[in-house]
mmCIF file of C-alpha atoms in Angstrom:
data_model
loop_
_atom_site.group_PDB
_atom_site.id
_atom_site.type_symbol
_atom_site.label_atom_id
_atom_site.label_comp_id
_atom_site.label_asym_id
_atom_site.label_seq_id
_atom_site.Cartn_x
_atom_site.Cartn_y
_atom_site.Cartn_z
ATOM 1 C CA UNK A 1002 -30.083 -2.661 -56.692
ATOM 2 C CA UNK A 1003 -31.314 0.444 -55.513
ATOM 3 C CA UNK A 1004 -33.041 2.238 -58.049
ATOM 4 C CA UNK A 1005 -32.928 6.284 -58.182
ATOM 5 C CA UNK A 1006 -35.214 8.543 -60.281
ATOM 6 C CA UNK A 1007 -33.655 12.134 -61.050
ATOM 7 C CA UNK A 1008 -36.690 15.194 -61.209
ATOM 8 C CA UNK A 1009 -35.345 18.337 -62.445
ATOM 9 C CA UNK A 1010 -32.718 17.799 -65.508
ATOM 10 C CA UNK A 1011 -30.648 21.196 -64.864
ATOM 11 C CA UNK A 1012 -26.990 21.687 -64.342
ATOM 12 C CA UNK A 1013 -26.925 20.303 -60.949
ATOM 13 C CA UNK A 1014 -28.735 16.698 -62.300
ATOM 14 C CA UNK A 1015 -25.451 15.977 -64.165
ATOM 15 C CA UNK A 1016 -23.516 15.741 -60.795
ATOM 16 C CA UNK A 1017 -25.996 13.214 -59.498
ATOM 17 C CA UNK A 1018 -26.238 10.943 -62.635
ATOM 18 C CA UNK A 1019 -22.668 10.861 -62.496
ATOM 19 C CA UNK A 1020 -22.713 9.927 -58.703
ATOM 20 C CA UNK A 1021 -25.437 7.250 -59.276
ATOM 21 C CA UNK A 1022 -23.610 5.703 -62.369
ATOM 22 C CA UNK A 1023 -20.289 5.802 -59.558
ATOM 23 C CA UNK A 1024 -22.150 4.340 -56.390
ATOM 24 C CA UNK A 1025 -22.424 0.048 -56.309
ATOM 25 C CA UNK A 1026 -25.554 -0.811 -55.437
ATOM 26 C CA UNK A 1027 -26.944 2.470 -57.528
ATOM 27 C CA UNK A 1028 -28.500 2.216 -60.632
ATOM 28 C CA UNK A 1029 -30.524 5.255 -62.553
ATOM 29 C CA UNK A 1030 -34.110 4.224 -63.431
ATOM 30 C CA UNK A 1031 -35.617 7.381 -64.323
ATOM 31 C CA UNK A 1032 -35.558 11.259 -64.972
ATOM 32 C CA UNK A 1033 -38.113 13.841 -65.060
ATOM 33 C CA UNK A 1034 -38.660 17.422 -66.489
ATOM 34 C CA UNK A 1035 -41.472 19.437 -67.481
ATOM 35 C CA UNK A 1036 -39.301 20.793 -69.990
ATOM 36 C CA UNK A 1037 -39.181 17.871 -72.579
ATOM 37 C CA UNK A 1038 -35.795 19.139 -73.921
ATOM 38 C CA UNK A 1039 -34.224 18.657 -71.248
ATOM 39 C CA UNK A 1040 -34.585 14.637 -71.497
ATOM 40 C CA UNK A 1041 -32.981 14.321 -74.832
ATOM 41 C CA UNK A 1042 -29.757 12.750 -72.819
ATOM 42 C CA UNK A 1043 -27.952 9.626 -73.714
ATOM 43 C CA UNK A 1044 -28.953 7.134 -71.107
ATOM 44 C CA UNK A 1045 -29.548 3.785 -72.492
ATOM 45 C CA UNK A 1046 -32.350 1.907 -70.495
ATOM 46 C CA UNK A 1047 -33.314 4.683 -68.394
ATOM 47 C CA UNK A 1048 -36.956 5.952 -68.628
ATOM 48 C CA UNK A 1049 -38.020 9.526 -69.382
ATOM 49 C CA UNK A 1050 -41.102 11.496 -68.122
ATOM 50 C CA UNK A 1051 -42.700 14.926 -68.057
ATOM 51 C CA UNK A 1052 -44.921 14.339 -65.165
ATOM 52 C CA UNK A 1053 -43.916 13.766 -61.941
ATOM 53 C CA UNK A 1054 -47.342 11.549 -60.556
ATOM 54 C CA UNK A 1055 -47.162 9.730 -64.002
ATOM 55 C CA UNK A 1056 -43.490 8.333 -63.459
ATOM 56 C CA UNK A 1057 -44.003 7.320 -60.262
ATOM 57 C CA UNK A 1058 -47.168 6.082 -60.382
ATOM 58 C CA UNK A 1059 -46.521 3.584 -63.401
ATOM 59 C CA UNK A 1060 -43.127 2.578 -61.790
ATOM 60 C CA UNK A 1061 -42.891 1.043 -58.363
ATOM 61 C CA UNK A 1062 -39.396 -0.630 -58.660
ATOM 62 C CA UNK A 1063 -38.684 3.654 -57.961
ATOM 63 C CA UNK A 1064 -36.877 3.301 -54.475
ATOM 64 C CA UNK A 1065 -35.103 7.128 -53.917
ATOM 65 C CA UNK A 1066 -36.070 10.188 -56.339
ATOM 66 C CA UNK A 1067 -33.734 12.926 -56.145
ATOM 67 C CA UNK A 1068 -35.099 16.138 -56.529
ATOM 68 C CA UNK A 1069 -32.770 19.191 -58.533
ATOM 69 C CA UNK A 1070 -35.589 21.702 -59.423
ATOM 70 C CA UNK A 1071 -35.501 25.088 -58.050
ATOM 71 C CA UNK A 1072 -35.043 25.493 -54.324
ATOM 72 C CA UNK A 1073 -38.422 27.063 -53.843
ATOM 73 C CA UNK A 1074 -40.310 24.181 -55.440
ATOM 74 C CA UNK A 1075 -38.294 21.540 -53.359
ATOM 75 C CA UNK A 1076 -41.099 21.357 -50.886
ATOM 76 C CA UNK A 1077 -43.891 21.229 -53.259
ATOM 77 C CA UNK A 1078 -41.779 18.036 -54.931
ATOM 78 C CA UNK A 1079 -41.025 16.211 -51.483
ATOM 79 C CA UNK A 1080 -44.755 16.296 -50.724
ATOM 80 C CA UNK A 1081 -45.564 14.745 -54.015
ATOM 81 C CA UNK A 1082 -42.617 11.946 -53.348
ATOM 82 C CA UNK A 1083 -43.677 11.090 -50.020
ATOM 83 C CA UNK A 1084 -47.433 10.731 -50.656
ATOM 84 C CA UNK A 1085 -46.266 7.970 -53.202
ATOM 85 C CA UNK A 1086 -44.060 6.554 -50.258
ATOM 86 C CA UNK A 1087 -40.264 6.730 -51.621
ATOM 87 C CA UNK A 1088 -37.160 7.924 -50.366
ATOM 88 C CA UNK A 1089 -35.933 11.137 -50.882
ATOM 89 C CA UNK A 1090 -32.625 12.841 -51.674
ATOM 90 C CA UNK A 1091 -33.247 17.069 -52.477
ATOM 91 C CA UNK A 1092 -30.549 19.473 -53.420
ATOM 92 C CA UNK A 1093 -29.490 22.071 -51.150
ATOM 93 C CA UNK A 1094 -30.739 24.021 -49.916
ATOM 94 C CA UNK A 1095 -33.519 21.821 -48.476
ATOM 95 C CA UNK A 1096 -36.249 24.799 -48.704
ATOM 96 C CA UNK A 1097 -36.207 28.564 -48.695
ATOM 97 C CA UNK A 1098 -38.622 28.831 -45.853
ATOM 98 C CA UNK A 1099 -38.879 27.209 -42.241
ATOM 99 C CA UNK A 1100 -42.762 26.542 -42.733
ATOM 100 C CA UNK A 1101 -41.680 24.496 -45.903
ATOM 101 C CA UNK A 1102 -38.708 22.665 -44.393
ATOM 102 C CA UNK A 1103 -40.430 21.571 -41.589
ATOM 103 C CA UNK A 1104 -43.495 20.289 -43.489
ATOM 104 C CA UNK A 1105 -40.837 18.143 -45.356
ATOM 105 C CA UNK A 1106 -39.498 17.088 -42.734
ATOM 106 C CA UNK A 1107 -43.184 16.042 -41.514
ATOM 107 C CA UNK A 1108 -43.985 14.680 -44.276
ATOM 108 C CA UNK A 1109 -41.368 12.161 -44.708
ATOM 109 C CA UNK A 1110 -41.595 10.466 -40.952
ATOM 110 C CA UNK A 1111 -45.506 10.330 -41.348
ATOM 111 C CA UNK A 1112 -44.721 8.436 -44.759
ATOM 112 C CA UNK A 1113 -41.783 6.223 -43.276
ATOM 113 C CA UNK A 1114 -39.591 7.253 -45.610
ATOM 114 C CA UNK A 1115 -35.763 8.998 -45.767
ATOM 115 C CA UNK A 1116 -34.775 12.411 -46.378
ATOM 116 C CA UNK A 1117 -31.364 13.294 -47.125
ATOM 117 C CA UNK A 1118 -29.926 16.878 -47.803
ATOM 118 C CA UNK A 1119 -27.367 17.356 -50.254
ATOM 119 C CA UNK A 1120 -24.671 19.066 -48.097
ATOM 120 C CA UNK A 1121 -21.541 17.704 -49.904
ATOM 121 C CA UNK A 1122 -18.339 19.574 -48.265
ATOM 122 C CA UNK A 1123 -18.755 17.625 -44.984
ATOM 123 C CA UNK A 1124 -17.162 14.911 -47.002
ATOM 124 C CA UNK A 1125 -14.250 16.802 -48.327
ATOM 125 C CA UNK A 1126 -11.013 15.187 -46.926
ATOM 126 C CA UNK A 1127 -9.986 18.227 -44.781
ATOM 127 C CA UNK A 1128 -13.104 19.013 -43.250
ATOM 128 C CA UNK A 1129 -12.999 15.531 -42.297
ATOM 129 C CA UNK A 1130 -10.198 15.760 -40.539
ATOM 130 C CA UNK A 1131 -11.073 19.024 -38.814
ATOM 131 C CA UNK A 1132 -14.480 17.367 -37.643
ATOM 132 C CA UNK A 1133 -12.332 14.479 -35.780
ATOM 133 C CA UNK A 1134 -9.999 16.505 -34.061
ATOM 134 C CA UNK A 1135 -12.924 18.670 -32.644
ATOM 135 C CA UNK A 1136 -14.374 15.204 -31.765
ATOM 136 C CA UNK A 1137 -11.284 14.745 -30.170
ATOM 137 C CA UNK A 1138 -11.359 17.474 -27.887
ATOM 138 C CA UNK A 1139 -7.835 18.644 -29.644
ATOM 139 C CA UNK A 1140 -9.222 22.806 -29.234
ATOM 140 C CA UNK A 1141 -9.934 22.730 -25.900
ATOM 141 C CA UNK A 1142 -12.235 25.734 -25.208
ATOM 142 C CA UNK A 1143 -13.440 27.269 -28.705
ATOM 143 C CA UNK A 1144 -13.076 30.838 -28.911
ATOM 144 C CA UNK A 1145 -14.278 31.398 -32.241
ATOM 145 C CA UNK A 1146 -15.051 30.296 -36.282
ATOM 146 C CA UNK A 1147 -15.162 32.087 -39.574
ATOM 147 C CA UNK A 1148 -16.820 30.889 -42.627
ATOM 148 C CA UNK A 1149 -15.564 33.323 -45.730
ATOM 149 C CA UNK A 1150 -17.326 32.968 -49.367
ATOM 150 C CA UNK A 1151 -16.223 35.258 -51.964
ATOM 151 C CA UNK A 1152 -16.893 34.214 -54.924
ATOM 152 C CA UNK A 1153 -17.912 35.782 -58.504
ATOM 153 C CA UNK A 1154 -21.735 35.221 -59.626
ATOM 154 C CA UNK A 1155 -21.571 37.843 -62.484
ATOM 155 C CA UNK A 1156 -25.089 38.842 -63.823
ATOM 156 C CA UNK A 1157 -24.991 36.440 -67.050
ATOM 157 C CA UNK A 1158 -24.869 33.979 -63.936
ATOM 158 C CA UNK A 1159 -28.474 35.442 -63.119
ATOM 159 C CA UNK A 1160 -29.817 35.786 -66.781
ATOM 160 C CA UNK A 1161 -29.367 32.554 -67.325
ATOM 161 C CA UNK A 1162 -32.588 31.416 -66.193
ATOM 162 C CA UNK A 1163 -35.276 33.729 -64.926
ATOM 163 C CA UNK A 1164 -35.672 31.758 -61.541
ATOM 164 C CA UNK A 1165 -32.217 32.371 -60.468
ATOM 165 C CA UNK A 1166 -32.600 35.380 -57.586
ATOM 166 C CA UNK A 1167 -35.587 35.795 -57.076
ATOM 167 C CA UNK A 1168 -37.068 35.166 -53.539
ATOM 168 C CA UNK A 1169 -39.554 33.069 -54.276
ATOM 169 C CA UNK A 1170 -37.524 30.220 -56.526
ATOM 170 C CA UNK A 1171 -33.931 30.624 -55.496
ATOM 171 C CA UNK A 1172 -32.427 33.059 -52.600
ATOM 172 C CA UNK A 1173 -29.522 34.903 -52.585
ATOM 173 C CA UNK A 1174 -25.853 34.700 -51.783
ATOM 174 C CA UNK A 1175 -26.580 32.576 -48.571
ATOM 175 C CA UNK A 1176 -29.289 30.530 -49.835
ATOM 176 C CA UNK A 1177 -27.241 29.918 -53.000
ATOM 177 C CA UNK A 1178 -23.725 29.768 -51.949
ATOM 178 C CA UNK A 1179 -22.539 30.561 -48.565
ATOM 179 C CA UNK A 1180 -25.095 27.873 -47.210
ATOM 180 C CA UNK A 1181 -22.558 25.097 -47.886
ATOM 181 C CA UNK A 1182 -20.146 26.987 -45.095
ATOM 182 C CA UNK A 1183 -23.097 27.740 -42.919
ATOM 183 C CA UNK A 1184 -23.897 23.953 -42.650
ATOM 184 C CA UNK A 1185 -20.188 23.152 -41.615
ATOM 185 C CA UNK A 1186 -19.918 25.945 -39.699
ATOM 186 C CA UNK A 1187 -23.053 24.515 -37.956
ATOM 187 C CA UNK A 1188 -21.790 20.967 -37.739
ATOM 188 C CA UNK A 1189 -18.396 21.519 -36.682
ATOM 189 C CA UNK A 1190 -19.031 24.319 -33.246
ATOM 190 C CA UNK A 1191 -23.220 23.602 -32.909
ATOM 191 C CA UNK A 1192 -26.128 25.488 -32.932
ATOM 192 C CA UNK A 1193 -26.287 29.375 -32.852
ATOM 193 C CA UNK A 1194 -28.454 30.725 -30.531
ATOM 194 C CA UNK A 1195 -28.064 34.270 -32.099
ATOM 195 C CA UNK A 1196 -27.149 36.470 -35.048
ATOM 196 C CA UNK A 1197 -26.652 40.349 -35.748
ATOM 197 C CA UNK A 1198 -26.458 40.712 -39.629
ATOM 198 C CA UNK A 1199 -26.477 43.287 -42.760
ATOM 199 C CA UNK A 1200 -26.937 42.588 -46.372
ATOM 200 C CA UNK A 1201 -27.179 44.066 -49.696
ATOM 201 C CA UNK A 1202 -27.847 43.759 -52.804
ATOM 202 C CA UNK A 1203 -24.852 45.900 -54.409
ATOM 203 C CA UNK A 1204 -23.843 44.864 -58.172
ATOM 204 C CA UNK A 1205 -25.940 42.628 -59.539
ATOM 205 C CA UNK A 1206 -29.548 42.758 -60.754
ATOM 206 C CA UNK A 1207 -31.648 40.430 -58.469
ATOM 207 C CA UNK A 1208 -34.050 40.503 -55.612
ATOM 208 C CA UNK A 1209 -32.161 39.127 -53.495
ATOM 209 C CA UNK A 1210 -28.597 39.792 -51.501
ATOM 210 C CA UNK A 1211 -25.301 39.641 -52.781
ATOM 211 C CA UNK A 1212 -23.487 40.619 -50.117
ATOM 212 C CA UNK A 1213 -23.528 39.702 -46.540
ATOM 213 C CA UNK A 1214 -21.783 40.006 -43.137
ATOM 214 C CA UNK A 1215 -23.198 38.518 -40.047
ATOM 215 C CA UNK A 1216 -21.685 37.918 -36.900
ATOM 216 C CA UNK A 1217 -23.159 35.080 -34.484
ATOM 217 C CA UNK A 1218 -22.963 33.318 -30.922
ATOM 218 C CA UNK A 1219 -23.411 29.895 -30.079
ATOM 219 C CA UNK A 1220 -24.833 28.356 -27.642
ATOM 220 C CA UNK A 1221 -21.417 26.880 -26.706
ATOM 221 C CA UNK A 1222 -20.628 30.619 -26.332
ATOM 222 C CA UNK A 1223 -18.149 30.836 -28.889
ATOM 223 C CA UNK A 1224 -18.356 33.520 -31.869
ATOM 224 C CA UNK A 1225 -18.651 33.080 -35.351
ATOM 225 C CA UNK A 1226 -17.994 35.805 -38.092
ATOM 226 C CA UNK A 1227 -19.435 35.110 -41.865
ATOM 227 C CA UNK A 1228 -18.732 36.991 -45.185
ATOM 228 C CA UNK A 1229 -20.574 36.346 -48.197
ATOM 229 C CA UNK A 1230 -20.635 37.908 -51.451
ATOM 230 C CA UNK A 1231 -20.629 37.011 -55.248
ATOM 231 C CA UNK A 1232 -19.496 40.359 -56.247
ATOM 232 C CA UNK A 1233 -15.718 39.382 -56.273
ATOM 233 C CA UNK A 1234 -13.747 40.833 -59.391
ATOM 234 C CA UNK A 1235 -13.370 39.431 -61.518
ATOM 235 C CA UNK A 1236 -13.376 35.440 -60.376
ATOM 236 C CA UNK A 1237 -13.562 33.480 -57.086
ATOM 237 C CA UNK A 1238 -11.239 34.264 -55.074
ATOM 238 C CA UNK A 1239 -11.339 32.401 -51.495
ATOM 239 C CA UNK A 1240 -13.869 29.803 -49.820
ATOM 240 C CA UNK A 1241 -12.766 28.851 -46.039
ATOM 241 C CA UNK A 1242 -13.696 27.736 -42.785
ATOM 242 C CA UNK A 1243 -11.758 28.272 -39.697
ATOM 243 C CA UNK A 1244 -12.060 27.296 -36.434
ATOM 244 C CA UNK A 1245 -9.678 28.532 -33.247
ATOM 245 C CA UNK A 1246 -9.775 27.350 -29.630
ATOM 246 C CA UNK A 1247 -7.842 27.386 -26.572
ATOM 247 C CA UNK A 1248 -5.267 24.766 -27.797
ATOM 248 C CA UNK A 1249 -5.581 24.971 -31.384
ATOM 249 C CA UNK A 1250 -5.769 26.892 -35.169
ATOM 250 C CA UNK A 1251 -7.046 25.496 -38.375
ATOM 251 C CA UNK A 1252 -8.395 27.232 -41.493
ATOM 252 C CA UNK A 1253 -9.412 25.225 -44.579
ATOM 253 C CA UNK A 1254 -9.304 27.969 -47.929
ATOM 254 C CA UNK A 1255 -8.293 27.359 -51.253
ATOM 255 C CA UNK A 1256 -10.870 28.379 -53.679
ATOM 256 C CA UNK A 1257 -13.322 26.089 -52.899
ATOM 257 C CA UNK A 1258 -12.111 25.493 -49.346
ATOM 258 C CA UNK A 1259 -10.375 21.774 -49.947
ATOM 259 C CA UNK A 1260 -7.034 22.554 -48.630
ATOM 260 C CA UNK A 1261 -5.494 22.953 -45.432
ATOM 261 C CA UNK A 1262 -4.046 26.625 -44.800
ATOM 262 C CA UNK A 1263 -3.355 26.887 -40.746
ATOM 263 C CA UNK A 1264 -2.622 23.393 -38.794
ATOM 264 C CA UNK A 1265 -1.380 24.515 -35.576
ATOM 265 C CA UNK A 1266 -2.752 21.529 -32.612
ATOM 266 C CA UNK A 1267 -1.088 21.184 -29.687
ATOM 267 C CA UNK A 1268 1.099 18.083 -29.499
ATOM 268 C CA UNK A 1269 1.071 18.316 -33.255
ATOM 269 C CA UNK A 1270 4.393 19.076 -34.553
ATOM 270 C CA UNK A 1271 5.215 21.378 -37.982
ATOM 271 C CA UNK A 1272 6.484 17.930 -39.773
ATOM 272 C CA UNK A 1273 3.249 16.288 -38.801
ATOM 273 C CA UNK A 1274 1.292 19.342 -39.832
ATOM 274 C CA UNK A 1275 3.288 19.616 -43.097
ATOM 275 C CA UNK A 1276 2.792 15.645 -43.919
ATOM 276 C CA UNK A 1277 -1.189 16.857 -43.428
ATOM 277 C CA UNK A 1278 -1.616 18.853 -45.520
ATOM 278 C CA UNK A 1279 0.494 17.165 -48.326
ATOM 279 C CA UNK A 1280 -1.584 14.062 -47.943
ATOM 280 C CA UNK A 1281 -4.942 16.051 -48.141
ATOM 281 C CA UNK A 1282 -3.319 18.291 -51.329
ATOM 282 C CA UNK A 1283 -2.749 15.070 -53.355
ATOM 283 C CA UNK A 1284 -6.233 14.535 -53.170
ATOM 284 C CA UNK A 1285 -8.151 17.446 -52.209
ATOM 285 C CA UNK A 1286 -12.147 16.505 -52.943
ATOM 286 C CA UNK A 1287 -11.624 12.917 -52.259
ATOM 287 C CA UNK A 1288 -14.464 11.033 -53.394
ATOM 288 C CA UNK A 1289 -17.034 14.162 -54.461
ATOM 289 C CA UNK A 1290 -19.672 14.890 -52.212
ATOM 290 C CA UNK A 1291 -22.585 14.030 -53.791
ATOM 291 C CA UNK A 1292 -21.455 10.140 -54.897
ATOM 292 C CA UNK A 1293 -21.142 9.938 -50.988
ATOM 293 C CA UNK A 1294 -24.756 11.167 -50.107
ATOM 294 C CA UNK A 1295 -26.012 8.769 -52.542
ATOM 295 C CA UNK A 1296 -24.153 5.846 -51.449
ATOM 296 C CA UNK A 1297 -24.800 6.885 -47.959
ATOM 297 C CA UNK A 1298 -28.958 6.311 -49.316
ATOM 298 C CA UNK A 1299 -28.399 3.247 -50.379
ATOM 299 C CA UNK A 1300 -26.709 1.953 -47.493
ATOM 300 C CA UNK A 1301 -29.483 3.566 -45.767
ATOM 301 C CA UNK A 1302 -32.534 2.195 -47.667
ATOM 302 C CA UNK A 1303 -30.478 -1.586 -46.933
ATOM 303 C CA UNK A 1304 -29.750 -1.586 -43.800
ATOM 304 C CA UNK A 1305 -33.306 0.663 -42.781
ATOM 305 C CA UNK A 1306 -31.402 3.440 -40.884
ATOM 306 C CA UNK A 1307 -31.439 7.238 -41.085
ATOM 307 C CA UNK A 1308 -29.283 8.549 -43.806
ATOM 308 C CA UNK A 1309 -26.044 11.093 -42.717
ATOM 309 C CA UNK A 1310 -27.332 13.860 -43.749
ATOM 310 C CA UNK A 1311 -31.154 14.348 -42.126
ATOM 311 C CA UNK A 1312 -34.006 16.911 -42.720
ATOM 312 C CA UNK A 1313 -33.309 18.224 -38.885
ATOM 313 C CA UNK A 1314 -29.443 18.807 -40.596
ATOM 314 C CA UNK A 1315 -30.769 20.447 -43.598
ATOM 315 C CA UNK A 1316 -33.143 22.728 -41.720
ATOM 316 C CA UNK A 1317 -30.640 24.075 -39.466
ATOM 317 C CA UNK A 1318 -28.583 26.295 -42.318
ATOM 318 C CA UNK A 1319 -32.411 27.291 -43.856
ATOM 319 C CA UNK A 1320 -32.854 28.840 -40.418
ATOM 320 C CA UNK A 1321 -29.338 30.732 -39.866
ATOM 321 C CA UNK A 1322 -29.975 31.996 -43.287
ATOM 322 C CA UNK A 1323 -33.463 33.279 -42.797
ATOM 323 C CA UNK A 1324 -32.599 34.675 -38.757
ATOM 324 C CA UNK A 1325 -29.501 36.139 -40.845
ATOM 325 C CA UNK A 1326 -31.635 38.417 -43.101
ATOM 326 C CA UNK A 1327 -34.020 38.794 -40.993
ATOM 327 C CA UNK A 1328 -31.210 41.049 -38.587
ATOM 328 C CA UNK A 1329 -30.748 42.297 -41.790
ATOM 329 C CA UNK A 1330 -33.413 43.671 -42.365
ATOM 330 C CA UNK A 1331 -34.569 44.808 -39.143
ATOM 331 C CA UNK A 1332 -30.942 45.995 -38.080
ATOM 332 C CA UNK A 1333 -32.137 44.105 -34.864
ATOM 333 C CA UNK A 1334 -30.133 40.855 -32.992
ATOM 334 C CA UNK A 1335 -32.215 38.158 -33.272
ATOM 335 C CA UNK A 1336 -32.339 35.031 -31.287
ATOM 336 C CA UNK A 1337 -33.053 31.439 -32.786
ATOM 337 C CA UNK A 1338 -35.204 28.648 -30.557
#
């Protein structure tokens, strides 16, 4: 068995004790929160600690600790982890700065351990199929992408905690939300090599945006246009990724972009494209994301090989994001090494 430890018992901790409880092979050891409250769960066996150092320190059968706190104390957390030489699993997004991603990213090959990135919607049965016929060559030239968030974040959404956007412990719309598209957007068409941007911060009361618009380039030379805002009346309306080249169309949407909208491949006829996207509506999130990255860790910690989702993979959307406000803010293009 490989045994998981959770740190930081907030909303998103439920998704991965669910997911380790899910995964064979997985079994939950531990949690941890400074907030003692917060341990007062129903998990028979499982061992409960306010301090991080303590609970690994008295437990060494600890093999991957997952770490849910807030985003800006992720890399604070992965340094603590990796001193005490386990594997590593940290919510999205990996850090809010580059300094602090890369330093994880150091941190875990000095210490010979894994880092994963929770980037779940690469595993959602559409954008799986969209990422093989890209593999395939099925586009041809690619003239363009779109990634589209808009979703409602209303400001009891904020209030809830007094964390939530603020620069320092959480980010904004992109950080928060639209980083999810970002990293497909990334892994299906490549790297960007630049970004001309504008954001606000229209209707709600934080510090950070709300509301953004950037358009980019990739290296390929293709174009990529992203909307993000949580200021949609009055609930979410659309999540989607598209993708258009020389010999095909696709856009993923629904709400939470798990459908498929636009199939249109060449050599692909309307009754194929029409089976598609039955099959993938009869089971639109296939197995959820995050049950995959954690059975992707311990098939990684077993066999001793780099999990699917890397450090170098989570530090990619941290640095759209930040090149995308930073355009923003300086109303300048700006180019990313």
């Amino acid at each position: 068995m490989i045994n998981f430890a959770i740190v930081g018992m907030g909303h998103i901790a439920n998704k991965h004790i669910e997911s380790i409880q899910k995964v064979e092979g997985a079994n939950l050891y531990a949690i941890c929160d400074t907030n003692s409250d917060r341990l007062e769960l129903d998990l028979p066996g499982v061992k409960k600690y306010t301090d991080l150092n303590v609970m690994l320190s008295e437990n060494e059968d600890i093999h991957v600790v997952n770490i849910c706190v807030p985003s800006g104390l992720h890399a604070r957390l992965t340094k603590v982890v990796a001193d005490h030489k386990r594997h590593i699993i940290v919510e999205k997004p990996m850090s809010l700065k580059l300094e602090d991603s890369e330093e994880m990213i150091k941190v875990a090959q000095e210490n010979n351990i894994k880092l994963a990135v929770v980037h779940p919607n690469r595993f959602r049965p559409a954008v799986q199929k969209l990422k093989a016929e890209l593999e395939k060559g099925s586009f041809g030239k690619l003239s363009h992408a779109n990634a589209t968030v808009r979703w409602n974040r209303g400001q009891a959404y904020y209030d809830q905690a007094d964390w939530r956007g603020t620069k320092e412990f959480d980010g904004g719309v992109l950080m928060n939300q639209a980083i999810h598209d970002l990293d497909l957007m990334l892994w299906l068409m490549g790297p960007v090599e630049s970004v001309q941007a504008m954001a606000a911060t229209r209707l709600r009361k934080i510090e950070t945006e709300d509301v953004a618009a950037a358009v980019v380039q990739f290296k390929s030379g293709a174009l990529g246009v992203i909307e993000a805002a949580t200021t949609i009346y009055p609930k979410n309306l659309e999540e989607s990724i598209s993708v258009f080249g020389e010999t095909a169309s696709v856009k993923i949407s629904g709400r939470t972009a798990n459908y498929i909208e636009t199939w249109d491949i060449e050599g692909v006829s309307e009754e194929e494209a029409a089976s598609l996207k039955e099959e993938v509506s009869k089971d639109p999130f296939g197995t959820p994301g995050h049950q995959c990255i954690i059975e992707d860790m311990v098939h990684a910690v077993k066999e001793d090989r780099e999990p699917i989702v890397t450090g170098e993979d989570g530090i990619a959307p941290v640095k759209l994001i930040l090149s995308i406000l930073e355009s923003a803010e300086t109303g300048k293009k700006v180019f990313i090494q």
